[in-house]
Amino acid sequence: MTDELKRTLGVFDAVVVGLGAMVGAGVFAVLAPAARAAGGALLAALAVAALVAYCNAHSSARLAARYPASGGTYVYGRERLGPFWGYLAGWGFVIGKTASCAAMALTVGAYVWPGQQHAVAVAAVVALTAASYGGVQKSARIARLIVAVVLAVLAAVVVVCLSSDAAVAVLPGGADRGVHGLLQGAGLLFFAFAGYARITTLGEEVRDPERTIPRAVPIALGIALLVYAAVAVAALSVLGVGGLASSSAPLADAVRAAGRPELVPVVRVGAALAALGSLLALILGVSRTTLAMARDGHLPRVLAAVHPRHRVPHHAELAVGAVVAVLAATADLRGAIAFSSFGVLAYYAIANASAWTLDSAIKGRAVAAMGLSGCVVLGCALPLASAVTGAVVLALGALVYGVRRGQVRSGT
């Protein structure tokens, strides 16, 4: 069938796509705001975020193996809970992750050419949209290269910091900002782990999805957790909690504090590449969810078109790229991390509720219940403005759904 996507991704490529999304978002974008929120409990917040992410990953992998189609939780919610819940998950994902795309593009601009941040961001969006238009396998090859370079840069940062004379032992701190601060830090850090969703949203382009997705998701999540923990400890060892919390470029400041300022340009290049990898994976994920929603008529059906040769949702990719380019050119997306976290936590809450209905196995239901509870708690702990904005956006989506259903029933 010409409207189906091409299955080309194996376990390795799926892991790389997930890592490309997670490493770019987490290490270079979220450590400082999480440190401001959690204080000395930063590592504990990382552990809480990882636990919730594991529960979500376990539920998502089970669902993806049962429903190997593009769209991720949009499909799972629709099939297990009903059309409204699937729609709400898709709405939250597309809106939140479109903002994340712009934030990652602006991160590229900030590191490459701070004085022309918006222009560089738009150029990055155009280039990566063109790359994704050429096929998911091409995108996976680009992601491979980016992940390899970024991991090498991060390894250098860890070694330099931990071996420097300025390094001090990092011990787990207490919740000096209170439980709310710890949970808010975990909610922000959750943004970093959400990249594994790209693996499930690409379900229609994965070979042998029943086997590949359940293997790729925990592998990508486990590697990302090890990377985050190592980098966080290295940065804390030379900057301390206060220095990390106040830094606008924490890893560049970390190597400078470690006595190796010549590595700052290398870190800047690594940060730009990481953000590019995250942006590429985000464009892939958002366009595939857009495709799934367009197929069901929740978005304009023209967005459901599949390119006859490249077998990619080219109209959806172009639409997502255009919207992100406009945002990257005009918006100042401070707070985008918290806003995106709220949308993604709502998305995974629906995923866990969907996984609860798969069977009556104790482990599956316990993990789903823990993941659902964790999503609700972390969502409520996010900064008030971001949580309120996210709730309004979800309510607006529900209103659009209700109006559309009313029009269908009345025949208008």
JSON list of N, CA and C in Angstrom, two decimals, residues 48-49 51-56 59 183 186-187 190 342 344-356 364-382:
[
{"chain": "A", "resi": 48, "resn": "VAL", "atom": "N", "xyz": [14.37, 10.13, 40.59]},
{"chain": "A", "resi": 48, "resn": "VAL", "atom": "CA", "xyz": [12.91, 10.12, 40.52]},
{"chain": "A", "resi": 48, "resn": "VAL", "atom": "C", "xyz": [12.44, 10.23, 39.07]},
{"chain": "A", "resi": 49, "resn": "ALA", "atom": "N", "xyz": [13.05, 11.14, 38.31]},
{"chain": "A", "resi": 49, "resn": "ALA", "atom": "CA", "xyz": [12.68, 11.30, 36.90]},
{"chain": "A", "resi": 49, "resn": "ALA", "atom": "C", "xyz": [12.94, 10.01, 36.13]},
{"chain": "A", "resi": 51, "resn": "LEU", "atom": "N", "xyz": [12.96, 6.96, 37.34]},
{"chain": "A", "resi": 51, "resn": "LEU", "atom": "CA", "xyz": [12.00, 5.93, 37.73]},
{"chain": "A", "resi": 51, "resn": "LEU", "atom": "C", "xyz": [10.68, 6.11, 37.00]},
{"chain": "A", "resi": 52, "resn": "VAL", "atom": "N", "xyz": [10.18, 7.36, 36.96]},
{"chain": "A", "resi": 52, "resn": "VAL", "atom": "CA", "xyz": [8.93, 7.62, 36.23]},
{"chain": "A", "resi": 52, "resn": "VAL", "atom": "C", "xyz": [9.12, 7.32, 34.75]},
{"chain": "A", "resi": 53, "resn": "ALA", "atom": "N", "xyz": [10.27, 7.71, 34.21]},
{"chain": "A", "resi": 53, "resn": "ALA", "atom": "CA", "xyz": [10.54, 7.44, 32.79]},
{"chain": "A", "resi": 53, "resn": "ALA", "atom": "C", "xyz": [10.58, 5.95, 32.51]},
{"chain": "A", "resi": 54, "resn": "TYR", "atom": "N", "xyz": [11.16, 5.17, 33.43]},
{"chain": "A", "resi": 54, "resn": "TYR", "atom": "CA", "xyz": [11.19, 3.72, 33.23]},
{"chain": "A", "resi": 54, "resn": "TYR", "atom": "C", "xyz": [9.79, 3.14, 33.20]},
{"chain": "A", "resi": 55, "resn": "CYS", "atom": "N", "xyz": [8.94, 3.58, 34.12]},
{"chain": "A", "resi": 55, "resn": "CYS", "atom": "CA", "xyz": [7.56, 3.08, 34.12]},
{"chain": "A", "resi": 55, "resn": "CYS", "atom": "C", "xyz": [6.86, 3.43, 32.81]},
{"chain": "A", "resi": 56, "resn": "ASN", "atom": "N", "xyz": [7.06, 4.66, 32.36]},
{"chain": "A", "resi": 56, "resn": "ASN", "atom": "CA", "xyz": [6.45, 5.08, 31.10]},
{"chain": "A", "resi": 56, "resn": "ASN", "atom": "C", "xyz": [7.01, 4.29, 29.93]},
{"chain": "A", "resi": 59, "resn": "SER", "atom": "N", "xyz": [5.52, 0.74, 29.91]},
{"chain": "A", "resi": 59, "resn": "SER", "atom": "CA", "xyz": [4.15, 0.75, 29.40]},
{"chain": "A", "resi": 59, "resn": "SER", "atom": "C", "xyz": [4.12, 1.03, 27.90]},
{"chain": "A", "resi": 183, "resn": "LEU", "atom": "N", "xyz": [10.64, 17.47, 43.57]},
{"chain": "A", "resi": 183, "resn": "LEU", "atom": "CA", "xyz": [9.71, 17.00, 42.55]},
{"chain": "A", "resi": 183, "resn": "LEU", "atom": "C", "xyz": [9.69, 17.93, 41.33]},
{"chain": "A", "resi": 186, "resn": "ALA", "atom": "N", "xyz": [12.64, 17.04, 39.37]},
{"chain": "A", "resi": 186, "resn": "ALA", "atom": "CA", "xyz": [12.39, 15.78, 38.66]},
{"chain": "A", "resi": 186, "resn": "ALA", "atom": "C", "xyz": [11.49, 16.01, 37.45]},
{"chain": "A", "resi": 187, "resn": "GLY", "atom": "N", "xyz": [10.49, 16.89, 37.61]},
{"chain": "A", "resi": 187, "resn": "GLY", "atom": "CA", "xyz": [9.61, 17.18, 36.48]},
{"chain": "A", "resi": 187, "resn": "GLY", "atom": "C", "xyz": [10.36, 17.82, 35.32]},
{"chain": "A", "resi": 190, "resn": "PHE", "atom": "N", "xyz": [12.54, 15.26, 33.69]},
{"chain": "A", "resi": 190, "resn": "PHE", "atom": "CA", "xyz": [11.78, 14.31, 32.89]},
{"chain": "A", "resi": 190, "resn": "PHE", "atom": "C", "xyz": [11.79, 14.70, 31.42]},
{"chain": "A", "resi": 342, "resn": "PHE", "atom": "N", "xyz": [5.04, 19.40, 30.83]},
{"chain": "A", "resi": 342, "resn": "PHE", "atom": "CA", "xyz": [3.64, 19.22, 31.22]},
{"chain": "A", "resi": 342, "resn": "PHE", "atom": "C", "xyz": [2.89, 18.44, 30.15]},
{"chain": "A", "resi": 344, "resn": "VAL", "atom": "N", "xyz": [4.08, 16.44, 27.84]},
{"chain": "A", "resi": 344, "resn": "VAL", "atom": "CA", "xyz": [4.57, 15.07, 27.72]},
{"chain": "A", "resi": 344, "resn": "VAL", "atom": "C", "xyz": [4.15, 14.22, 28.91]},
{"chain": "A", "resi": 345, "resn": "LEU", "atom": "N", "xyz": [4.10, 14.81, 30.10]},
{"chain": "A", "resi": 345, "resn": "LEU", "atom": "CA", "xyz": [3.62, 14.06, 31.26]},
{"chain": "A", "resi": 345, "resn": "LEU", "atom": "C", "xyz": [2.15, 13.68, 31.09]},
{"chain": "A", "resi": 346, "resn": "ALA", "atom": "N", "xyz": [1.35, 14.59, 30.53]},
{"chain": "A", "resi": 346, "resn": "ALA", "atom": "CA", "xyz": [-0.05, 14.25, 30.24]},
{"chain": "A", "resi": 346, "resn": "ALA", "atom": "C", "xyz": [-0.12, 13.14, 29.21]},
{"chain": "A", "resi": 347, "resn": "TYR", "atom": "N", "xyz": [0.73, 13.21, 28.22]},
{"chain": "A", "resi": 347, "resn": "TYR", "atom": "CA", "xyz": [0.81, 12.18, 27.16]},
{"chain": "A", "resi": 347, "resn": "TYR", "atom": "C", "xyz": [1.10, 10.80, 27.76]},
{"chain": "A", "resi": 348, "resn": "TYR", "atom": "N", "xyz": [2.08, 10.76, 28.67]},
{"chain": "A", "resi": 348, "resn": "TYR", "atom": "CA", "xyz": [2.44, 9.47, 29.26]},
{"chain": "A", "resi": 348, "resn": "TYR", "atom": "C", "xyz": [1.45, 9.01, 30.32]},
{"chain": "A", "resi": 349, "resn": "ALA", "atom": "N", "xyz": [0.76, 9.94, 30.95]},
{"chain": "A", "resi": 349, "resn": "ALA", "atom": "CA", "xyz": [-0.31, 9.52, 31.86]},
{"chain": "A", "resi": 349, "resn": "ALA", "atom": "C", "xyz": [-1.34, 8.70, 31.09]},
{"chain": "A", "resi": 350, "resn": "ILE", "atom": "N", "xyz": [-1.68, 9.15, 29.89]},
{"chain": "A", "resi": 350, "resn": "ILE", "atom": "CA", "xyz": [-2.63, 8.41, 29.05]},
{"chain": "A", "resi": 350, "resn": "ILE", "atom": "C", "xyz": [-2.02, 7.10, 28.59]},
{"chain": "A", "resi": 351, "resn": "ALA", "atom": "N", "xyz": [-0.70, 7.09, 28.32]},
{"chain": "A", "resi": 351, "resn": "ALA", "atom": "CA", "xyz": [-0.04, 5.83, 27.93]},
{"chain": "A", "resi": 351, "resn": "ALA", "atom": "C", "xyz": [-0.13, 4.81, 29.05]},
{"chain": "A", "resi": 352, "resn": "ASN", "atom": "N", "xyz": [0.13, 5.23, 30.29]},
{"chain": "A", "resi": 352, "resn": "ASN", "atom": "CA", "xyz": [0.06, 4.29, 31.41]},
{"chain": "A", "resi": 352, "resn": "ASN", "atom": "C", "xyz": [-1.36, 3.81, 31.66]},
{"chain": "A", "resi": 353, "resn": "ALA", "atom": "N", "xyz": [-2.33, 4.72, 31.52]},
{"chain": "A", "resi": 353, "resn": "ALA", "atom": "CA", "xyz": [-3.72, 4.29, 31.67]},
{"chain": "A", "resi": 353, "resn": "ALA", "atom": "C", "xyz": [-4.09, 3.28, 30.60]},
{"chain": "A", "resi": 354, "resn": "SER", "atom": "N", "xyz": [-3.56, 3.47, 29.39]},
{"chain": "A", "resi": 354, "resn": "SER", "atom": "CA", "xyz": [-3.82, 2.53, 28.31]},
{"chain": "A", "resi": 354, "resn": "SER", "atom": "C", "xyz": [-3.17, 1.18, 28.60]},
{"chain": "A", "resi": 355, "resn": "ALA", "atom": "N", "xyz": [-1.94, 1.20, 29.10]},
{"chain": "A", "resi": 355, "resn": "ALA", "atom": "CA", "xyz": [-1.23, -0.05, 29.40]},
{"chain": "A", "resi": 355, "resn": "ALA", "atom": "C", "xyz": [-1.93, -0.82, 30.51]},
{"chain": "A", "resi": 356, "resn": "TRP", "atom": "N", "xyz": [-2.58, -0.12, 31.44]},
{"chain": "A", "resi": 356, "resn": "TRP", "atom": "CA", "xyz": [-3.31, -0.79, 32.52]},
{"chain": "A", "resi": 356, "resn": "TRP", "atom": "C", "xyz": [-4.36, -1.75, 31.95]},
{"chain": "A", "resi": 364, "resn": "GLY", "atom": "N", "xyz": [2.68, -5.70, 35.14]},
{"chain": "A", "resi": 364, "resn": "GLY", "atom": "CA", "xyz": [2.29, -4.69, 34.16]},
{"chain": "A", "resi": 364, "resn": "GLY", "atom": "C", "xyz": [1.40, -3.63, 34.75]},
{"chain": "A", "resi": 365, "resn": "ARG", "atom": "N", "xyz": [0.42, -4.04, 35.54]},
{"chain": "A", "resi": 365, "resn": "ARG", "atom": "CA", "xyz": [-0.50, -3.06, 36.15]},
{"chain": "A", "resi": 365, "resn": "ARG", "atom": "C", "xyz": [0.18, -2.23, 37.23]},
{"chain": "A", "resi": 366, "resn": "ALA", "atom": "N", "xyz": [1.09, -2.85, 38.00]},
{"chain": "A", "resi": 366, "resn": "ALA", "atom": "CA", "xyz": [1.80, -2.10, 39.04]},
{"chain": "A", "resi": 366, "resn": "ALA", "atom": "C", "xyz": [2.68, -1.02, 38.42]},
{"chain": "A", "resi": 367, "resn": "VAL", "atom": "N", "xyz": [3.39, -1.37, 37.36]},
{"chain": "A", "resi": 367, "resn": "VAL", "atom": "CA", "xyz": [4.26, -0.40, 36.68]},
{"chain": "A", "resi": 367, "resn": "VAL", "atom": "C", "xyz": [3.41, 0.71, 36.06]},
{"chain": "A", "resi": 368, "resn": "ALA", "atom": "N", "xyz": [2.30, 0.33, 35.44]},
{"chain": "A", "resi": 368, "resn": "ALA", "atom": "CA", "xyz": [1.41, 1.34, 34.83]},
{"chain": "A", "resi": 368, "resn": "ALA", "atom": "C", "xyz": [0.85, 2.29, 35.89]},
{"chain": "A", "resi": 369, "resn": "ALA", "atom": "N", "xyz": [0.44, 1.74, 37.03]},
{"chain": "A", "resi": 369, "resn": "ALA", "atom": "CA", "xyz": [-0.11, 2.58, 38.10]},
{"chain": "A", "resi": 369, "resn": "ALA", "atom": "C", "xyz": [0.96, 3.53, 38.66]},
{"chain": "A", "resi": 370, "resn": "MET", "atom": "N", "xyz": [2.18, 3.02, 38.83]},
{"chain": "A", "resi": 370, "resn": "MET", "atom": "CA", "xyz": [3.26, 3.86, 39.33]},
{"chain": "A", "resi": 370, "resn": "MET", "atom": "C", "xyz": [3.60, 4.96, 38.32]},
{"chain": "A", "resi": 371, "resn": "GLY", "atom": "N", "xyz": [3.62, 4.60, 37.04]},
{"chain": "A", "resi": 371, "resn": "GLY", "atom": "CA", "xyz": [3.91, 5.60, 36.02]},
{"chain": "A", "resi": 371, "resn": "GLY", "atom": "C", "xyz": [2.84, 6.67, 35.95]},
{"chain": "A", "resi": 372, "resn": "LEU", "atom": "N", "xyz": [1.57, 6.27, 36.02]},
{"chain": "A", "resi": 372, "resn": "LEU", "atom": "CA", "xyz": [0.46, 7.23, 35.98]},
{"chain": "A", "resi": 372, "resn": "LEU", "atom": "C", "xyz": [0.52, 8.18, 37.17]},
{"chain": "A", "resi": 373, "resn": "SER", "atom": "N", "xyz": [0.74, 7.62, 38.36]},
{"chain": "A", "resi": 373, "resn": "SER", "atom": "CA", "xyz": [0.83, 8.46, 39.56]},
{"chain": "A", "resi": 373, "resn": "SER", "atom": "C", "xyz": [2.00, 9.42, 39.47]},
{"chain": "A", "resi": 374, "resn": "GLY", "atom": "N", "xyz": [3.13, 8.91, 38.99]},
{"chain": "A", "resi": 374, "resn": "GLY", "atom": "CA", "xyz": [4.32, 9.75, 38.86]},
{"chain": "A", "resi": 374, "resn": "GLY", "atom": "C", "xyz": [4.10, 10.90, 37.90]},
{"chain": "A", "resi": 375, "resn": "CYS", "atom": "N", "xyz": [3.45, 10.64, 36.78]},
{"chain": "A", "resi": 375, "resn": "CYS", "atom": "CA", "xyz": [3.17, 11.70, 35.81]},
{"chain": "A", "resi": 375, "resn": "CYS", "atom": "C", "xyz": [2.30, 12.80, 36.41]},
{"chain": "A", "resi": 376, "resn": "VAL", "atom": "N", "xyz": [1.27, 12.40, 37.16]},
{"chain": "A", "resi": 376, "resn": "VAL", "atom": "CA", "xyz": [0.37, 13.38, 37.77]},
{"chain": "A", "resi": 376, "resn": "VAL", "atom": "C", "xyz": [1.11, 14.22, 38.81]},
{"chain": "A", "resi": 377, "resn": "VAL", "atom": "N", "xyz": [1.89, 13.56, 39.66]},
{"chain": "A", "resi": 377, "resn": "VAL", "atom": "CA", "xyz": [2.61, 14.28, 40.72]},
{"chain": "A", "resi": 377, "resn": "VAL", "atom": "C", "xyz": [3.63, 15.25, 40.13]},
{"chain": "A", "resi": 378, "resn": "LEU", "atom": "N", "xyz": [4.44, 14.79, 39.17]},
{"chain": "A", "resi": 378, "resn": "LEU", "atom": "CA", "xyz": [5.46, 15.66, 38.57]},
{"chain": "A", "resi": 378, "resn": "LEU", "atom": "C", "xyz": [4.82, 16.81, 37.79]},
{"chain": "A", "resi": 379, "resn": "GLY", "atom": "N", "xyz": [3.71, 16.53, 37.11]},
{"chain": "A", "resi": 379, "resn": "GLY", "atom": "CA", "xyz": [3.02, 17.59, 36.38]},
{"chain": "A", "resi": 379, "resn": "GLY", "atom": "C", "xyz": [2.52, 18.69, 37.30]},
{"chain": "A", "resi": 380, "resn": "CYS", "atom": "N", "xyz": [1.99, 18.30, 38.45]},
{"chain": "A", "resi": 380, "resn": "CYS", "atom": "CA", "xyz": [1.50, 19.29, 39.41]},
{"chain": "A", "resi": 380, "resn": "CYS", "atom": "C", "xyz": [2.62, 20.05, 40.10]},
{"chain": "A", "resi": 381, "resn": "ALA", "atom": "N", "xyz": [3.83, 19.47, 40.12]},
{"chain": "A", "resi": 381, "resn": "ALA", "atom": "CA", "xyz": [4.96, 20.12, 40.79]},
{"chain": "A", "resi": 381, "resn": "ALA", "atom": "C", "xyz": [5.70, 21.10, 39.90]},
{"chain": "A", "resi": 382, "resn": "LEU", "atom": "N", "xyz": [5.41, 21.12, 38.62]},
{"chain": "A", "resi": 382, "resn": "LEU", "atom": "CA", "xyz": [6.08, 22.04, 37.70]},
{"chain": "A", "resi": 382, "resn": "LEU", "atom": "C", "xyz": [5.74, 23.49, 38.05]}
]
